[in-house]
Tab-separated table of C-alpha atoms and ligand atoms in Angstrom:
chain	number	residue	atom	x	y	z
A	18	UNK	CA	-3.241	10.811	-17.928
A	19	UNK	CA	-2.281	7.637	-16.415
A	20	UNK	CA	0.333	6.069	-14.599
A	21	UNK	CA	1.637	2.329	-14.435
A	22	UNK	CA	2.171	-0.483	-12.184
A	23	UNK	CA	3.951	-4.092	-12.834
A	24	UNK	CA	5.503	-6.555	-10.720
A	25	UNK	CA	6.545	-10.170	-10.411
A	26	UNK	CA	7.944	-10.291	-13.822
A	27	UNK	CA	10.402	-13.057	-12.817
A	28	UNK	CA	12.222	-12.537	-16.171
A	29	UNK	CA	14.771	-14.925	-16.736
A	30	UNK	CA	16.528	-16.433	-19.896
A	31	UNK	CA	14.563	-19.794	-19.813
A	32	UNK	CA	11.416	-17.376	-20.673
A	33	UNK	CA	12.630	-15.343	-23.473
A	34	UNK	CA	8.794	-14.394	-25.136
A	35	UNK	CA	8.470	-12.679	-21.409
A	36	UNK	CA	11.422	-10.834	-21.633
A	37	UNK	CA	10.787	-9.766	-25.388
A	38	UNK	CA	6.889	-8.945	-24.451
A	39	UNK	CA	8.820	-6.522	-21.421
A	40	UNK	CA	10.971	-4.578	-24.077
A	41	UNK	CA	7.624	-4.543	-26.598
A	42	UNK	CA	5.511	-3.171	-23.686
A	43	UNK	CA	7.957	-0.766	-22.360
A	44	UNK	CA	8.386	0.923	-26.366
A	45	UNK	CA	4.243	1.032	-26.786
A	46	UNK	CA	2.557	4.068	-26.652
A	47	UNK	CA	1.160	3.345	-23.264
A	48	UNK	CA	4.250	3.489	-21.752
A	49	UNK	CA	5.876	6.008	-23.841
A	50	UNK	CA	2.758	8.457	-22.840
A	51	UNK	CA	2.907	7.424	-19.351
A	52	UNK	CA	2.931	9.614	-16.392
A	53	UNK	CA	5.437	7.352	-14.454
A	54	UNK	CA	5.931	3.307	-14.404
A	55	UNK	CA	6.344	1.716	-11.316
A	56	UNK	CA	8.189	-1.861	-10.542
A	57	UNK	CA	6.870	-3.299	-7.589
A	58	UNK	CA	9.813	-5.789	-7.200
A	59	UNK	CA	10.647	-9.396	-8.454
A	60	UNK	CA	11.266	-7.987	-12.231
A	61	UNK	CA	13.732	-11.058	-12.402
A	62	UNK	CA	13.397	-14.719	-11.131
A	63	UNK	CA	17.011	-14.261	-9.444
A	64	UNK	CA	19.205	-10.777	-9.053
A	65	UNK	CA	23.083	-11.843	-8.354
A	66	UNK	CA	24.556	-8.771	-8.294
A	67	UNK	CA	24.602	-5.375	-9.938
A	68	UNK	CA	28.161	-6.406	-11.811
A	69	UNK	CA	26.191	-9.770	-13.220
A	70	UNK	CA	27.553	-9.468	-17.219
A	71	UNK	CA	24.621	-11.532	-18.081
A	72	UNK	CA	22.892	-10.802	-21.368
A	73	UNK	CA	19.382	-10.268	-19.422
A	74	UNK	CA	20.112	-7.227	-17.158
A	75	UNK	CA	21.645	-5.462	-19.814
A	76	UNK	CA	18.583	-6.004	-21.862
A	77	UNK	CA	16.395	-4.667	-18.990
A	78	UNK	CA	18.779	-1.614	-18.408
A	79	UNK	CA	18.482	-0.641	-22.180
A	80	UNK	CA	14.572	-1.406	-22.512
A	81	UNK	CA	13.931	0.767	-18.819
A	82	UNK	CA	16.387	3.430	-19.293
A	83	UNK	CA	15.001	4.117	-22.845
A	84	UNK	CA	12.106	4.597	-21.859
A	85	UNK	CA	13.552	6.905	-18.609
A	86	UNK	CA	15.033	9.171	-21.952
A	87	UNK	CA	11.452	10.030	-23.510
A	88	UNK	CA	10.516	11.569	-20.387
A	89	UNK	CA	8.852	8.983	-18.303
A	90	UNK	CA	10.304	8.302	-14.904
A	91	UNK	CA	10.851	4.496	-13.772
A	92	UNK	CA	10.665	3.669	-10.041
A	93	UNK	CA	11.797	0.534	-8.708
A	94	UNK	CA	11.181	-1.146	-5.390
A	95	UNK	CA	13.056	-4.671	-4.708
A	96	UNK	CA	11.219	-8.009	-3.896
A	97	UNK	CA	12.255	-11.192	-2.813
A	98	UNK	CA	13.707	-12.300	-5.967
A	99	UNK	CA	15.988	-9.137	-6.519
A	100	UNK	CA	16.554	-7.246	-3.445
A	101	UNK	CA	19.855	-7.678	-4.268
A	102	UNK	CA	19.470	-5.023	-7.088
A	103	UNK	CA	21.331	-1.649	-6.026
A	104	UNK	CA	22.231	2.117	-7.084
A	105	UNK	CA	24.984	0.940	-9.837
A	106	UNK	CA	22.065	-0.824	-11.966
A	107	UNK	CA	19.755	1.561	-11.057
A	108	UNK	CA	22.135	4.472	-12.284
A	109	UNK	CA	22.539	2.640	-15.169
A	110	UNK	CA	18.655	1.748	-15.680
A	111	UNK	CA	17.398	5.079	-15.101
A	112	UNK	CA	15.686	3.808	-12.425
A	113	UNK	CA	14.734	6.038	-8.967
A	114	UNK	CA	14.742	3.114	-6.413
A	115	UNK	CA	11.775	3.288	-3.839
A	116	UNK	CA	11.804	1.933	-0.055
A	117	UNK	CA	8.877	-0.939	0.497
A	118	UNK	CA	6.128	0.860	1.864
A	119	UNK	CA	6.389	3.884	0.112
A	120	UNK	CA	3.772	6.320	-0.496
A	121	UNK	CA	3.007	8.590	-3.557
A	122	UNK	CA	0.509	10.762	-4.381
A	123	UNK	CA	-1.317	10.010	-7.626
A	124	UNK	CA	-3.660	12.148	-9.152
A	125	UNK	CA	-4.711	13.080	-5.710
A	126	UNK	CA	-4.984	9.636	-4.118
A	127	UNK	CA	-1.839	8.735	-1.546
A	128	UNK	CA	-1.336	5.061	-2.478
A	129	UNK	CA	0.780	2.715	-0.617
A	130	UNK	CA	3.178	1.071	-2.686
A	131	UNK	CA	4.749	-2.512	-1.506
A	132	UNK	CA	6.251	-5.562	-2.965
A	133	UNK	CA	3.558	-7.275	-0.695
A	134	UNK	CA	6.062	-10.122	1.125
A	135	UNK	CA	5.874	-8.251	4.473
A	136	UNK	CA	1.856	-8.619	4.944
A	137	UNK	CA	2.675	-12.514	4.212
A	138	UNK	CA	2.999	-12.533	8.053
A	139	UNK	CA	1.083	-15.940	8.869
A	140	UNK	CA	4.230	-17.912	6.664
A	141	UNK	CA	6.284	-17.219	10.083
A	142	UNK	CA	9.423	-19.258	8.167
A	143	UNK	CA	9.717	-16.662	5.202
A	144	UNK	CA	9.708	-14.016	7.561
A	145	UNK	CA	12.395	-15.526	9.438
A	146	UNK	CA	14.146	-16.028	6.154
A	147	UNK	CA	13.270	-12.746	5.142
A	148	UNK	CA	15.225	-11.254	8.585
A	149	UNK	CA	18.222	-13.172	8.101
A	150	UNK	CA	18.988	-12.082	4.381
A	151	UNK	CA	18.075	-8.662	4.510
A	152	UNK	CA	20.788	-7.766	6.839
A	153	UNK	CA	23.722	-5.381	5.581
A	154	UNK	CA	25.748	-8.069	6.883
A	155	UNK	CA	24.334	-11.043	4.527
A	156	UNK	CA	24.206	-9.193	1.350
A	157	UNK	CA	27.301	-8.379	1.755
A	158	UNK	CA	28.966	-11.091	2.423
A	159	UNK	CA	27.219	-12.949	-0.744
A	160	UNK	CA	28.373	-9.961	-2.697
A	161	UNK	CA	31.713	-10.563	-2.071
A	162	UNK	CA	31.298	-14.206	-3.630
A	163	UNK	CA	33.128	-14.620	-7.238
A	164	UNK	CA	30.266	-13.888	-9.931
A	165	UNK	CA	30.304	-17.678	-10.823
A	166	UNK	CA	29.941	-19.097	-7.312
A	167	UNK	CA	26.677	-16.455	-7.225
A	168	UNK	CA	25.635	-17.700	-10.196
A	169	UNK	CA	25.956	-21.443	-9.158
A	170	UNK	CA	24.424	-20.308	-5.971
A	171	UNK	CA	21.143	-18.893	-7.597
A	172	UNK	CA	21.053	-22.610	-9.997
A	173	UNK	CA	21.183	-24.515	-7.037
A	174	UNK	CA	18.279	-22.447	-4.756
A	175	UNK	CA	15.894	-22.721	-8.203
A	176	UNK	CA	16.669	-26.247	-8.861
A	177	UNK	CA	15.809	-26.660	-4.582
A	178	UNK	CA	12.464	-25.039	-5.021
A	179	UNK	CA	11.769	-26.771	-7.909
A	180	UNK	CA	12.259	-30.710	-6.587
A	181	UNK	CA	10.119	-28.776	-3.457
A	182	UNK	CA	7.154	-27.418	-4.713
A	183	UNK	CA	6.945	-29.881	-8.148
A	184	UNK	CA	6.610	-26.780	-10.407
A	185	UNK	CA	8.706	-23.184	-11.117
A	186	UNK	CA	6.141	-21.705	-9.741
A	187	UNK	CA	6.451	-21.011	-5.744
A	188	UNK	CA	3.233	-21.667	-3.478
A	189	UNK	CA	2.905	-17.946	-1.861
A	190	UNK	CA	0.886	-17.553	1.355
A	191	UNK	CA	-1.658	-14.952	0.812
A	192	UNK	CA	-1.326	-11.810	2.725
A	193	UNK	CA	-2.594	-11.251	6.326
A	194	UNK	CA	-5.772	-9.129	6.889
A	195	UNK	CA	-4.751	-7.654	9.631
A	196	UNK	CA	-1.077	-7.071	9.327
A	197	UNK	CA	-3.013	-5.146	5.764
A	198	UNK	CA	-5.138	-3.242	7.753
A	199	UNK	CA	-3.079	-2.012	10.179
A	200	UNK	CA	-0.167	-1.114	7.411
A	201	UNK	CA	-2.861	0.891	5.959
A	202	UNK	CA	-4.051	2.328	8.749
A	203	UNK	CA	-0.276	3.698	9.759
A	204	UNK	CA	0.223	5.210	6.428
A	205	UNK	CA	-2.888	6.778	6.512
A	206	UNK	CA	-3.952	5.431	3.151
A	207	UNK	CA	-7.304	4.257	1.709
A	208	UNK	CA	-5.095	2.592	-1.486
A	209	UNK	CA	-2.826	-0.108	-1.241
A	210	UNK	CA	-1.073	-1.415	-4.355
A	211	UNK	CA	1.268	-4.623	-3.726
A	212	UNK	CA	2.749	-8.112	-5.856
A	213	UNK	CA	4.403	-10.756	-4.278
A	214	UNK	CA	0.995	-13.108	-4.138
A	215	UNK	CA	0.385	-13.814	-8.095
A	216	UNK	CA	-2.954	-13.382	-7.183
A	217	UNK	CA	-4.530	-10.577	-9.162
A	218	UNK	CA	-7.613	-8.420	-8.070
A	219	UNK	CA	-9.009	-5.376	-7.355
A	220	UNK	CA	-10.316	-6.031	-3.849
A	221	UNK	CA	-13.112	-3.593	-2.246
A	222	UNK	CA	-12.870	-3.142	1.285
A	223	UNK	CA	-13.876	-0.973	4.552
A	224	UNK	CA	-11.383	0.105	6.557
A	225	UNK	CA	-12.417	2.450	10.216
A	226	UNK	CA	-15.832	3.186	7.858
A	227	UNK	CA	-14.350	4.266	4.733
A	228	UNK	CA	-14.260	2.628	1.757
A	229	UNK	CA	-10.903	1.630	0.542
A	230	UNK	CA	-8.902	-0.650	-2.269
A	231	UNK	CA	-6.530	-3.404	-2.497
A	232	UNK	CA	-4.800	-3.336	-5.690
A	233	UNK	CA	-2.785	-7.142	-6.179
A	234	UNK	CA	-0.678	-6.946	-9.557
A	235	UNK	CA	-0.627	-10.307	-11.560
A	236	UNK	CA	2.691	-12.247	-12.229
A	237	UNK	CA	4.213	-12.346	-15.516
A	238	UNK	CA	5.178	-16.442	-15.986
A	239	UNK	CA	2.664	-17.209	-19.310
A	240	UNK	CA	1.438	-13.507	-19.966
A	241	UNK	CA	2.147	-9.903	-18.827
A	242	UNK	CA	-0.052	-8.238	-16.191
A	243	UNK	CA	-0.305	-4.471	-15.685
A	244	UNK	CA	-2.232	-2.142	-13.786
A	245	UNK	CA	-3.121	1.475	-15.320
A	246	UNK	CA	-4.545	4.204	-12.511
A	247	UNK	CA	-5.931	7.392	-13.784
A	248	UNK	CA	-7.886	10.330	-12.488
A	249	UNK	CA	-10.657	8.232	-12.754
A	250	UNK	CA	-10.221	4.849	-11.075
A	251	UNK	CA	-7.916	1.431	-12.104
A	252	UNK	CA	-7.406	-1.059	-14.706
A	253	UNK	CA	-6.100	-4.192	-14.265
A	254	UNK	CA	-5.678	-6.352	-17.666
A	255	UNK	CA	-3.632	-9.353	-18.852
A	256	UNK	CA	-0.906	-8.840	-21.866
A	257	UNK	CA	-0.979	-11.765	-24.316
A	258	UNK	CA	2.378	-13.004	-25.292
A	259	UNK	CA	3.589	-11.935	-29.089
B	307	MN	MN1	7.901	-11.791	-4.504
């Protein structure tokens, strides 16, 4: 019995061992035997739309929904990168789309399940950001762009962050302790299980005298990352490329 837990994939078609490591993982055994998979958000490094005709998100669609058809249920729950992503893809991914900050019972343990952006709360300019683009209003209105100008849209705001931060890779505050705490403490949880950060760990902690786990799921740029729960405790473990 076990169930499991990616995130911050960032697939893209300038990375295609990633993508082909993805599809490999997803037809394993450990998948295929799985008692659900859960994506935690960012699976891609930019989501334009849910009628992109882009090689990659068919590829993901096939590789999730087969999996979805041997009997193993795929939840998704946006980040950053793809909060775009909506029910046509996930219709057609097999996917059952969660809200950030969900929580689901496994193997008697409720575990809070987040992308992990919102704890971020000490980088006060993404969370302005974050406000702004999240509205009904926004996404619409870049929906309603022609697929190229998205497209063009999405080259330009990678090539931006590139020339900014010198690398593909973007600097991610680390989450706030309190802002974690108190999260917790609302959803009544001793488990939390988030991405976003790229900065993987099991983390040990007390929260109001009871012992209690932060679970941060590693990023997928040079190799995979995935994190297996079971009756019995967690697993976090790298996934070498090919
Ligand atoms: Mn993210």
């Amino acid at each position: 019995m076990h169930t499991l837990f990616i995130a911050d994939l960032h697939l893209d078609a300038s990375r295609p061992q990633i993508t082909q490591l993805f599809e490999d993982y997803l037809a394993s055994d450990e998948a295929r035997q799985a008692d659900a998979l859960y994506i935690l958000g960012d699976l891609v490094e930019a989501w334009i739309g849910d009628d992109d005709d882009a090689e990659l998100p068919q590829r993901i669609a096939h590789a999730t929904k087969e999996l979805r058809d041997a009997g193993v249920p795929v939840y998704f729950m946006v980040g950053n990168r793809d909060f775009l992503l909506g029910e046509d893809f996930a219709r057609r991914a097999g996917f059952t789309l969660l809200d950030d900050g969900t929580v689901h019972t496994l193997y008697d343990r409720p575990t809070l399940l987040m992308h992990g952006d919102v704890l971020c709360t000490d980088d006060v300019a993404y969370q302005a950001v974050r406000k702004q683009v999240r509205t009904p209003e926004w996404k619409a209105q870049i929906l309603a762009m022609p697929l190229e100008a998205r497209r063009a849209f999405a080259a330009k705001a990678r090539e931006d962050s590139r020339a900014h931060t010198g690398s593909t890779m973007e600097t991610i505050m680390d989450v706030n302790a309190g802002a974690m705490a108190e999260t917790m403490d609302k959803a009544s949880v001793t488990r939390l299980i988030h991405g976003h950060t790229h900065r993987p760990a099991v983390h040990r902690l007390e929260l109001g005298g009871q012992p209690a786990e932060r679970i941060v799921l590693g990023d997928w740029y040079e190799h995979g990352s995935v994190l297996k729960v079971t009756p019995d405790g967690v697993e976090l473990r790298g996934l070498a490329v090919g």
